[in-house]
């Protein structure tokens, strides 16, 4: 069989649920991401619960015609540097255990783990995730209040490198999951990934560190510049550096696509959607003919499966065919055995 197409960036999230341990905060219920979740799970006038979210996501994943496998992402709680958990600072929590179970029940779902490096039991948790076939570890430095240069991260990086478990780190602005301390927004800048890269960690920079609102995202222009700088140095340092192209769809990110395709080697891109974050039918598109462009936009409006829609739009942007399957080789290199 040829390599599977993998969407390596899909979020899970649910209101407080005792059995799974999932929860989101009152602050999360003020975000656009929350309303997107209600809309997509048809829960605007009903109570949203974990069963509706799960049913919806599994249906989307199982009915996709383009995407063979999807990585569902866990999200760990906030820990302080003493290793103390802070539920009151955490705005979205999806336990590893819950997603490991979900992935074990469905062969099209892959387990995207999340372990906070300040946890006192981080090694035990990471071992659990490796044993249950995690394909990556996800961080959102702003929301999880992680300083990637903190000394507590060094043994964590060593372990990730030993096992070849990729670190998928959010970069650029984060509007979906709030932070309890704005000082941590700074740590979404890819420049803080240098420590991990120097330790030999496979690092995946989410969303190519793009600003969300184009030049209006004033505070985040530097993130993209630093992202390009890292890729310029990649050969020199022999870094295992990758970029995910999730959430690239949208009129305000169109301006960056040519630059990305020109400057980053195609074998370093990983395909993803960032679903259920909404995507836009009107995105960067190589058609120079207006009617061809319009035809495509209309076709996208009628495409029902959001993963397929994202695939088609990204395809139209002109990325190489290998970006859809690049994640396969990366995930096959993971060494799950205890060391
Ligand atoms: Zn995301």
CSV table of C-alpha atoms and ligand atoms in Angstrom, one decimal:
chain,number,residue,atom,x,y,z
A,1,UNK,CA,0.0,0.0,0.0
A,2,UNK,CA,1.2,3.5,-0.7
A,3,UNK,CA,1.9,5.8,2.2
A,4,UNK,CA,-1.3,7.0,3.9
A,5,UNK,CA,-2.4,10.7,3.8
A,6,UNK,CA,-2.3,11.9,7.4
A,7,UNK,CA,-4.0,15.0,8.8
A,8,UNK,CA,-1.7,15.5,11.8
A,9,UNK,CA,-3.5,18.4,13.6
A,10,UNK,CA,-7.1,17.9,14.8
A,11,UNK,CA,-8.3,19.1,18.1
A,12,UNK,CA,-10.6,17.4,20.7
A,13,UNK,CA,-12.3,19.3,23.4
A,14,UNK,CA,-15.3,18.8,25.7
A,15,UNK,CA,-17.1,20.4,28.6
A,16,UNK,CA,-16.4,19.1,32.1
A,17,UNK,CA,-16.9,15.3,32.0
A,18,UNK,CA,-16.0,13.2,35.0
A,19,UNK,CA,-15.5,9.9,33.3
A,20,UNK,CA,-12.9,11.1,30.7
A,21,UNK,CA,-11.4,13.9,32.8
A,22,UNK,CA,-11.9,16.3,29.9
A,23,UNK,CA,-12.9,19.9,30.7
A,24,UNK,CA,-12.9,23.4,29.4
A,25,UNK,CA,-13.1,26.7,31.3
A,26,UNK,CA,-15.7,29.5,31.5
A,27,UNK,CA,-13.2,31.7,29.7
A,28,UNK,CA,-13.0,29.1,26.9
A,29,UNK,CA,-16.7,29.5,26.5
A,30,UNK,CA,-16.2,33.1,25.4
A,31,UNK,CA,-14.0,32.2,22.4
A,32,UNK,CA,-14.8,31.8,18.8
A,33,UNK,CA,-13.4,28.3,18.9
A,34,UNK,CA,-16.1,27.3,21.4
A,35,UNK,CA,-18.9,28.6,19.2
A,36,UNK,CA,-17.4,26.8,16.2
A,37,UNK,CA,-17.5,23.6,18.3
A,38,UNK,CA,-21.2,24.2,19.1
A,39,UNK,CA,-22.1,25.0,15.5
A,40,UNK,CA,-20.2,22.0,14.1
A,41,UNK,CA,-21.7,19.5,16.6
A,42,UNK,CA,-25.2,21.1,16.0
A,43,UNK,CA,-25.3,22.0,19.7
A,44,UNK,CA,-26.2,25.7,19.5
A,45,UNK,CA,-29.6,25.1,21.1
A,46,UNK,CA,-28.8,21.9,22.9
A,47,UNK,CA,-26.3,21.1,25.6
A,48,UNK,CA,-23.0,20.1,24.1
A,49,UNK,CA,-21.5,17.1,25.7
A,50,UNK,CA,-18.5,14.8,25.1
A,51,UNK,CA,-20.6,12.2,23.3
A,52,UNK,CA,-21.8,14.7,20.7
A,53,UNK,CA,-18.2,16.0,20.2
A,54,UNK,CA,-16.8,12.5,19.9
A,55,UNK,CA,-19.5,11.3,17.5
A,56,UNK,CA,-19.0,14.3,15.3
A,57,UNK,CA,-15.3,14.1,15.1
A,58,UNK,CA,-15.2,10.3,14.4
A,59,UNK,CA,-17.8,10.7,11.7
A,60,UNK,CA,-15.8,13.4,10.0
A,61,UNK,CA,-12.6,11.3,10.2
A,62,UNK,CA,-14.2,8.1,9.1
A,63,UNK,CA,-16.0,9.6,6.1
A,64,UNK,CA,-13.1,11.6,4.7
A,65,UNK,CA,-12.3,10.5,1.1
A,66,UNK,CA,-8.8,12.1,1.0
A,67,UNK,CA,-7.5,11.7,4.5
A,68,UNK,CA,-6.6,8.1,5.6
A,69,UNK,CA,-5.5,8.8,9.1
A,70,UNK,CA,-6.0,11.7,11.6
A,71,UNK,CA,-4.0,12.7,14.6
A,72,UNK,CA,-6.3,13.8,17.5
A,73,UNK,CA,-4.5,16.0,20.0
A,74,UNK,CA,-4.6,15.8,23.7
A,75,UNK,CA,-3.9,18.8,25.8
A,76,UNK,CA,-2.2,18.7,29.3
A,77,UNK,CA,-3.1,21.0,32.2
A,78,UNK,CA,-1.0,23.9,33.4
A,79,UNK,CA,1.7,23.1,35.9
A,80,UNK,CA,4.0,25.6,37.7
A,81,UNK,CA,7.7,25.2,37.9
A,82,UNK,CA,7.3,23.3,41.2
A,83,UNK,CA,5.4,20.6,39.5
A,84,UNK,CA,2.1,21.7,41.0
A,85,UNK,CA,-1.0,21.4,38.8
A,86,UNK,CA,-3.3,24.4,38.3
A,87,UNK,CA,-6.7,23.5,37.1
A,88,UNK,CA,-7.8,27.1,37.7
A,89,UNK,CA,-5.3,28.3,35.1
A,90,UNK,CA,-6.1,25.6,32.6
A,91,UNK,CA,-8.7,26.4,29.9
A,92,UNK,CA,-8.8,23.2,28.0
A,93,UNK,CA,-7.8,19.7,29.2
A,94,UNK,CA,-8.0,16.5,27.1
A,95,UNK,CA,-6.3,13.7,29.0
A,96,UNK,CA,-3.8,11.4,27.3
A,97,UNK,CA,-5.6,8.4,28.6
A,98,UNK,CA,-8.9,9.3,27.0
A,99,UNK,CA,-7.3,9.9,23.6
A,100,UNK,CA,-5.1,6.8,23.8
A,101,UNK,CA,-8.3,4.8,24.3
A,102,UNK,CA,-10.1,6.5,21.5
A,103,UNK,CA,-7.2,5.8,19.1
A,104,UNK,CA,-7.1,2.2,20.1
A,105,UNK,CA,-10.7,1.8,19.1
A,106,UNK,CA,-10.4,3.3,15.6
A,107,UNK,CA,-7.7,2.5,13.1
A,108,UNK,CA,-8.1,5.9,11.4
A,109,UNK,CA,-7.4,7.8,14.6
A,110,UNK,CA,-3.8,8.4,15.8
A,111,UNK,CA,-2.9,9.4,19.3
A,112,UNK,CA,-1.4,12.9,19.7
A,113,UNK,CA,-0.2,13.1,23.3
A,114,UNK,CA,0.5,16.2,25.4
A,115,UNK,CA,2.7,16.2,28.5
A,116,UNK,CA,3.6,19.3,30.5
A,117,UNK,CA,7.4,19.3,31.0
A,118,UNK,CA,7.1,20.8,34.6
A,119,UNK,CA,5.2,17.8,35.9
A,120,UNK,CA,7.0,15.8,38.5
A,121,UNK,CA,5.8,12.6,36.9
A,122,UNK,CA,6.5,13.8,33.3
A,123,UNK,CA,8.6,10.7,32.5
A,124,UNK,CA,6.0,8.3,33.7
A,125,UNK,CA,3.4,10.1,31.7
A,126,UNK,CA,5.6,10.2,28.6
A,127,UNK,CA,6.3,6.4,29.0
A,128,UNK,CA,2.6,5.8,29.2
A,129,UNK,CA,2.0,7.8,25.9
A,130,UNK,CA,4.9,6.0,24.1
A,131,UNK,CA,3.5,2.6,25.2
A,132,UNK,CA,0.1,3.6,23.8
A,133,UNK,CA,1.5,4.5,20.4
A,134,UNK,CA,1.6,8.3,20.7
A,135,UNK,CA,2.8,9.8,17.4
A,136,UNK,CA,3.8,13.2,18.8
A,137,UNK,CA,3.7,15.4,21.9
A,138,UNK,CA,1.8,18.7,21.6
A,139,UNK,CA,2.5,21.9,23.4
A,140,UNK,CA,0.8,25.3,23.4
A,141,UNK,CA,3.3,27.4,25.4
A,142,UNK,CA,0.9,30.3,25.9
A,143,UNK,CA,-2.1,28.3,27.1
A,144,UNK,CA,-0.1,25.7,29.0
A,145,UNK,CA,2.3,28.3,30.4
A,146,UNK,CA,5.5,26.6,29.3
A,147,UNK,CA,8.8,28.4,28.9
A,148,UNK,CA,10.6,26.1,26.4
A,149,UNK,CA,14.0,27.4,27.6
A,150,UNK,CA,13.3,26.4,31.3
A,151,UNK,CA,15.9,24.0,32.7
A,152,UNK,CA,13.1,21.5,33.5
A,153,UNK,CA,12.7,21.0,29.7
A,154,UNK,CA,16.2,19.7,29.1
A,155,UNK,CA,15.6,16.1,30.4
A,156,UNK,CA,12.3,16.1,28.7
A,157,UNK,CA,14.0,17.0,25.4
A,158,UNK,CA,16.5,14.3,25.9
A,159,UNK,CA,13.8,11.7,26.3
A,160,UNK,CA,11.9,13.0,23.2
A,161,UNK,CA,15.1,12.8,21.2
A,162,UNK,CA,15.9,9.3,22.5
A,163,UNK,CA,12.5,8.0,21.3
A,164,UNK,CA,12.3,10.2,18.2
A,165,UNK,CA,8.9,11.4,19.4
A,166,UNK,CA,8.2,14.7,17.6
A,167,UNK,CA,7.3,17.8,19.6
A,168,UNK,CA,4.5,19.7,17.9
A,169,UNK,CA,4.7,23.2,19.2
A,170,UNK,CA,2.1,25.9,18.6
A,171,UNK,CA,3.6,29.0,17.1
A,172,UNK,CA,2.3,32.5,16.4
A,173,UNK,CA,-0.9,33.9,17.9
A,174,UNK,CA,-3.3,31.6,19.8
A,175,UNK,CA,-6.9,32.8,19.7
A,176,UNK,CA,-8.6,29.5,20.4
A,177,UNK,CA,-7.4,28.5,23.9
A,178,UNK,CA,-6.8,31.4,26.3
A,179,UNK,CA,-3.9,31.9,28.7
A,180,UNK,CA,-4.0,32.7,32.4
A,181,UNK,CA,-0.8,34.8,32.0
A,182,UNK,CA,-0.2,36.9,29.0
A,183,UNK,CA,3.6,36.9,29.6
A,184,UNK,CA,3.6,33.4,28.1
A,185,UNK,CA,2.4,34.6,24.7
A,186,UNK,CA,6.0,35.4,24.0
A,187,UNK,CA,6.9,31.7,24.2
A,188,UNK,CA,4.9,30.9,21.1
A,189,UNK,CA,7.8,32.4,19.1
A,190,UNK,CA,9.7,29.6,17.3
A,191,UNK,CA,13.0,31.1,18.4
A,192,UNK,CA,12.5,29.3,21.8
A,193,UNK,CA,12.6,26.0,20.0
A,194,UNK,CA,16.4,26.2,19.5
A,195,UNK,CA,17.1,24.4,22.8
A,196,UNK,CA,14.9,21.4,21.7
A,197,UNK,CA,16.5,21.3,18.3
A,198,UNK,CA,20.0,21.4,19.7
A,199,UNK,CA,19.1,18.4,21.9
A,200,UNK,CA,18.2,16.5,18.7
A,201,UNK,CA,14.4,16.7,19.1
A,202,UNK,CA,12.2,16.4,16.0
A,203,UNK,CA,10.4,19.7,16.2
A,204,UNK,CA,7.2,20.6,14.3
A,205,UNK,CA,6.3,24.3,14.2
A,206,UNK,CA,2.5,24.5,14.0
A,207,UNK,CA,0.9,26.7,11.3
A,208,UNK,CA,4.3,27.7,10.0
A,209,UNK,CA,4.1,30.4,12.8
A,210,UNK,CA,1.9,32.5,10.6
A,211,UNK,CA,0.1,35.6,12.0
A,212,UNK,CA,-3.6,35.0,11.9
A,213,UNK,CA,-4.8,38.5,10.9
A,214,UNK,CA,-2.0,39.3,8.4
A,215,UNK,CA,-0.2,42.6,9.1
A,216,UNK,CA,-2.8,43.5,11.7
A,217,UNK,CA,-1.4,40.8,14.0
A,218,UNK,CA,1.3,43.3,15.1
A,219,UNK,CA,2.7,41.3,17.9
A,220,UNK,CA,3.3,38.2,15.8
A,221,UNK,CA,5.2,39.3,12.7
A,222,UNK,CA,8.4,38.4,14.4
A,223,UNK,CA,7.3,34.8,14.9
A,224,UNK,CA,7.2,34.2,11.1
A,225,UNK,CA,10.6,35.9,10.6
A,226,UNK,CA,12.1,33.7,13.3
A,227,UNK,CA,10.5,30.7,11.7
A,228,UNK,CA,12.2,31.4,8.3
A,229,UNK,CA,15.5,32.1,10.1
A,230,UNK,CA,15.3,28.6,11.7
A,231,UNK,CA,14.8,27.0,8.4
A,232,UNK,CA,17.7,28.9,6.9
A,233,UNK,CA,20.0,27.3,9.5
A,234,UNK,CA,18.6,23.8,9.3
A,235,UNK,CA,21.3,22.2,7.3
A,236,UNK,CA,24.1,23.9,9.1
A,237,UNK,CA,23.0,22.5,12.5
A,238,UNK,CA,21.5,19.2,11.1
A,239,UNK,CA,18.2,20.0,12.9
A,240,UNK,CA,15.2,17.8,12.7
A,241,UNK,CA,12.9,20.6,11.9
A,242,UNK,CA,9.4,20.4,10.3
A,243,UNK,CA,6.5,22.7,9.8
A,244,UNK,CA,2.8,21.9,9.8
A,245,UNK,CA,0.6,23.6,7.2
A,246,UNK,CA,-2.6,23.4,9.3
A,247,UNK,CA,-4.9,26.4,9.4
A,248,UNK,CA,-3.3,27.9,6.3
A,249,UNK,CA,-6.7,28.4,4.6
A,250,UNK,CA,-8.2,31.8,4.9
A,251,UNK,CA,-7.9,35.1,3.0
A,252,UNK,CA,-5.6,36.7,5.6
A,253,UNK,CA,-3.0,34.0,5.3
A,254,UNK,CA,-2.9,34.0,1.5
A,255,UNK,CA,-0.1,36.5,1.2
A,256,UNK,CA,2.4,34.1,2.8
A,257,UNK,CA,1.9,30.9,0.8
A,258,UNK,CA,4.2,31.7,-2.1
A,259,UNK,CA,6.9,32.6,0.3
A,260,UNK,CA,6.5,29.3,2.2
A,261,UNK,CA,6.5,27.2,-1.0
A,262,UNK,CA,9.7,29.0,-2.2
A,263,UNK,CA,11.7,29.0,1.0
A,264,UNK,CA,10.9,25.7,2.8
A,265,UNK,CA,11.9,22.3,1.3
A,266,UNK,CA,8.7,20.3,0.6
A,267,UNK,CA,10.0,17.3,2.6
A,268,UNK,CA,9.8,19.4,5.7
A,269,UNK,CA,6.1,20.2,5.4
A,270,UNK,CA,3.4,18.1,7.2
A,271,UNK,CA,-0.2,18.2,6.2
A,272,UNK,CA,-2.9,19.1,8.7
A,273,UNK,CA,-6.2,21.0,9.1
A,274,UNK,CA,-6.5,22.3,12.7
A,275,UNK,CA,-10.1,21.2,12.6
A,276,UNK,CA,-12.6,22.2,14.2
A,277,UNK,CA,-11.0,25.7,13.9
A,278,UNK,CA,-13.1,27.0,11.0
A,279,UNK,CA,-11.5,27.3,7.5
A,280,UNK,CA,-12.4,29.6,4.7
A,281,UNK,CA,-13.4,28.6,1.2
A,282,UNK,CA,-11.8,31.9,0.0
A,283,UNK,CA,-8.1,31.2,0.4
A,284,UNK,CA,-4.9,31.4,-1.7
A,285,UNK,CA,-5.5,29.8,-5.0
A,286,UNK,CA,-3.2,29.5,-8.0
A,287,UNK,CA,-5.9,30.0,-10.6
A,288,UNK,CA,-5.3,33.2,-12.5
A,289,UNK,CA,-8.6,32.9,-14.4
A,290,UNK,CA,-11.5,34.5,-12.5
A,291,UNK,CA,-14.2,31.9,-13.5
A,292,UNK,CA,-11.9,29.0,-12.7
A,293,UNK,CA,-11.3,30.6,-9.3
A,294,UNK,CA,-15.0,31.2,-8.8
A,295,UNK,CA,-15.9,27.6,-9.8
A,296,UNK,CA,-13.4,26.2,-7.3
A,297,UNK,CA,-14.8,28.5,-4.5
A,298,UNK,CA,-18.3,27.3,-5.2
A,299,UNK,CA,-17.3,23.7,-5.3
A,300,UNK,CA,-15.7,24.2,-1.9
A,301,UNK,CA,-18.9,25.7,-0.4
A,302,UNK,CA,-20.6,22.4,-1.3
A,303,UNK,CA,-17.9,20.1,-0.1
A,304,UNK,CA,-19.3,18.6,3.1
A,305,UNK,CA,-16.4,16.9,4.8
A,306,UNK,CA,-14.2,19.6,6.4
A,307,UNK,CA,-11.1,17.4,6.2
A,308,UNK,CA,-11.6,16.9,2.5
A,309,UNK,CA,-12.3,20.6,2.0
A,310,UNK,CA,-9.1,21.5,3.7
A,311,UNK,CA,-7.2,18.9,1.6
A,312,UNK,CA,-8.7,20.3,-1.7
A,313,UNK,CA,-7.9,23.9,-0.8
A,314,UNK,CA,-4.3,23.1,0.3
A,315,UNK,CA,-3.9,21.1,-2.9
A,316,UNK,CA,-4.9,24.1,-4.9
A,317,UNK,CA,-2.2,26.2,-3.2
A,318,UNK,CA,0.5,24.2,-5.0
A,319,UNK,CA,2.3,22.3,-2.3
A,320,UNK,CA,4.1,19.1,-3.5
A,321,UNK,CA,2.2,15.8,-3.2
A,322,UNK,CA,4.6,14.5,-0.7
A,323,UNK,CA,3.4,16.9,2.1
A,324,UNK,CA,0.3,14.7,2.6
A,325,UNK,CA,2.3,11.6,3.4
A,326,UNK,CA,5.5,13.1,5.0
A,327,UNK,CA,4.2,12.4,8.5
A,328,UNK,CA,4.2,8.6,7.8
A,329,UNK,CA,8.0,8.4,7.8
A,330,UNK,CA,8.3,10.6,10.8
A,331,UNK,CA,5.9,8.5,12.8
A,332,UNK,CA,7.5,5.2,11.7
A,333,UNK,CA,10.8,6.4,13.2
A,334,UNK,CA,9.3,6.6,16.7
A,335,UNK,CA,10.9,4.2,19.1
A,336,UNK,CA,8.3,3.3,21.7
A,337,UNK,CA,10.4,0.9,23.7
A,338,UNK,CA,11.5,1.8,27.2
A,339,UNK,CA,15.1,3.1,27.4
B,1,LIG,ZN1,-4.2,23.8,16.6
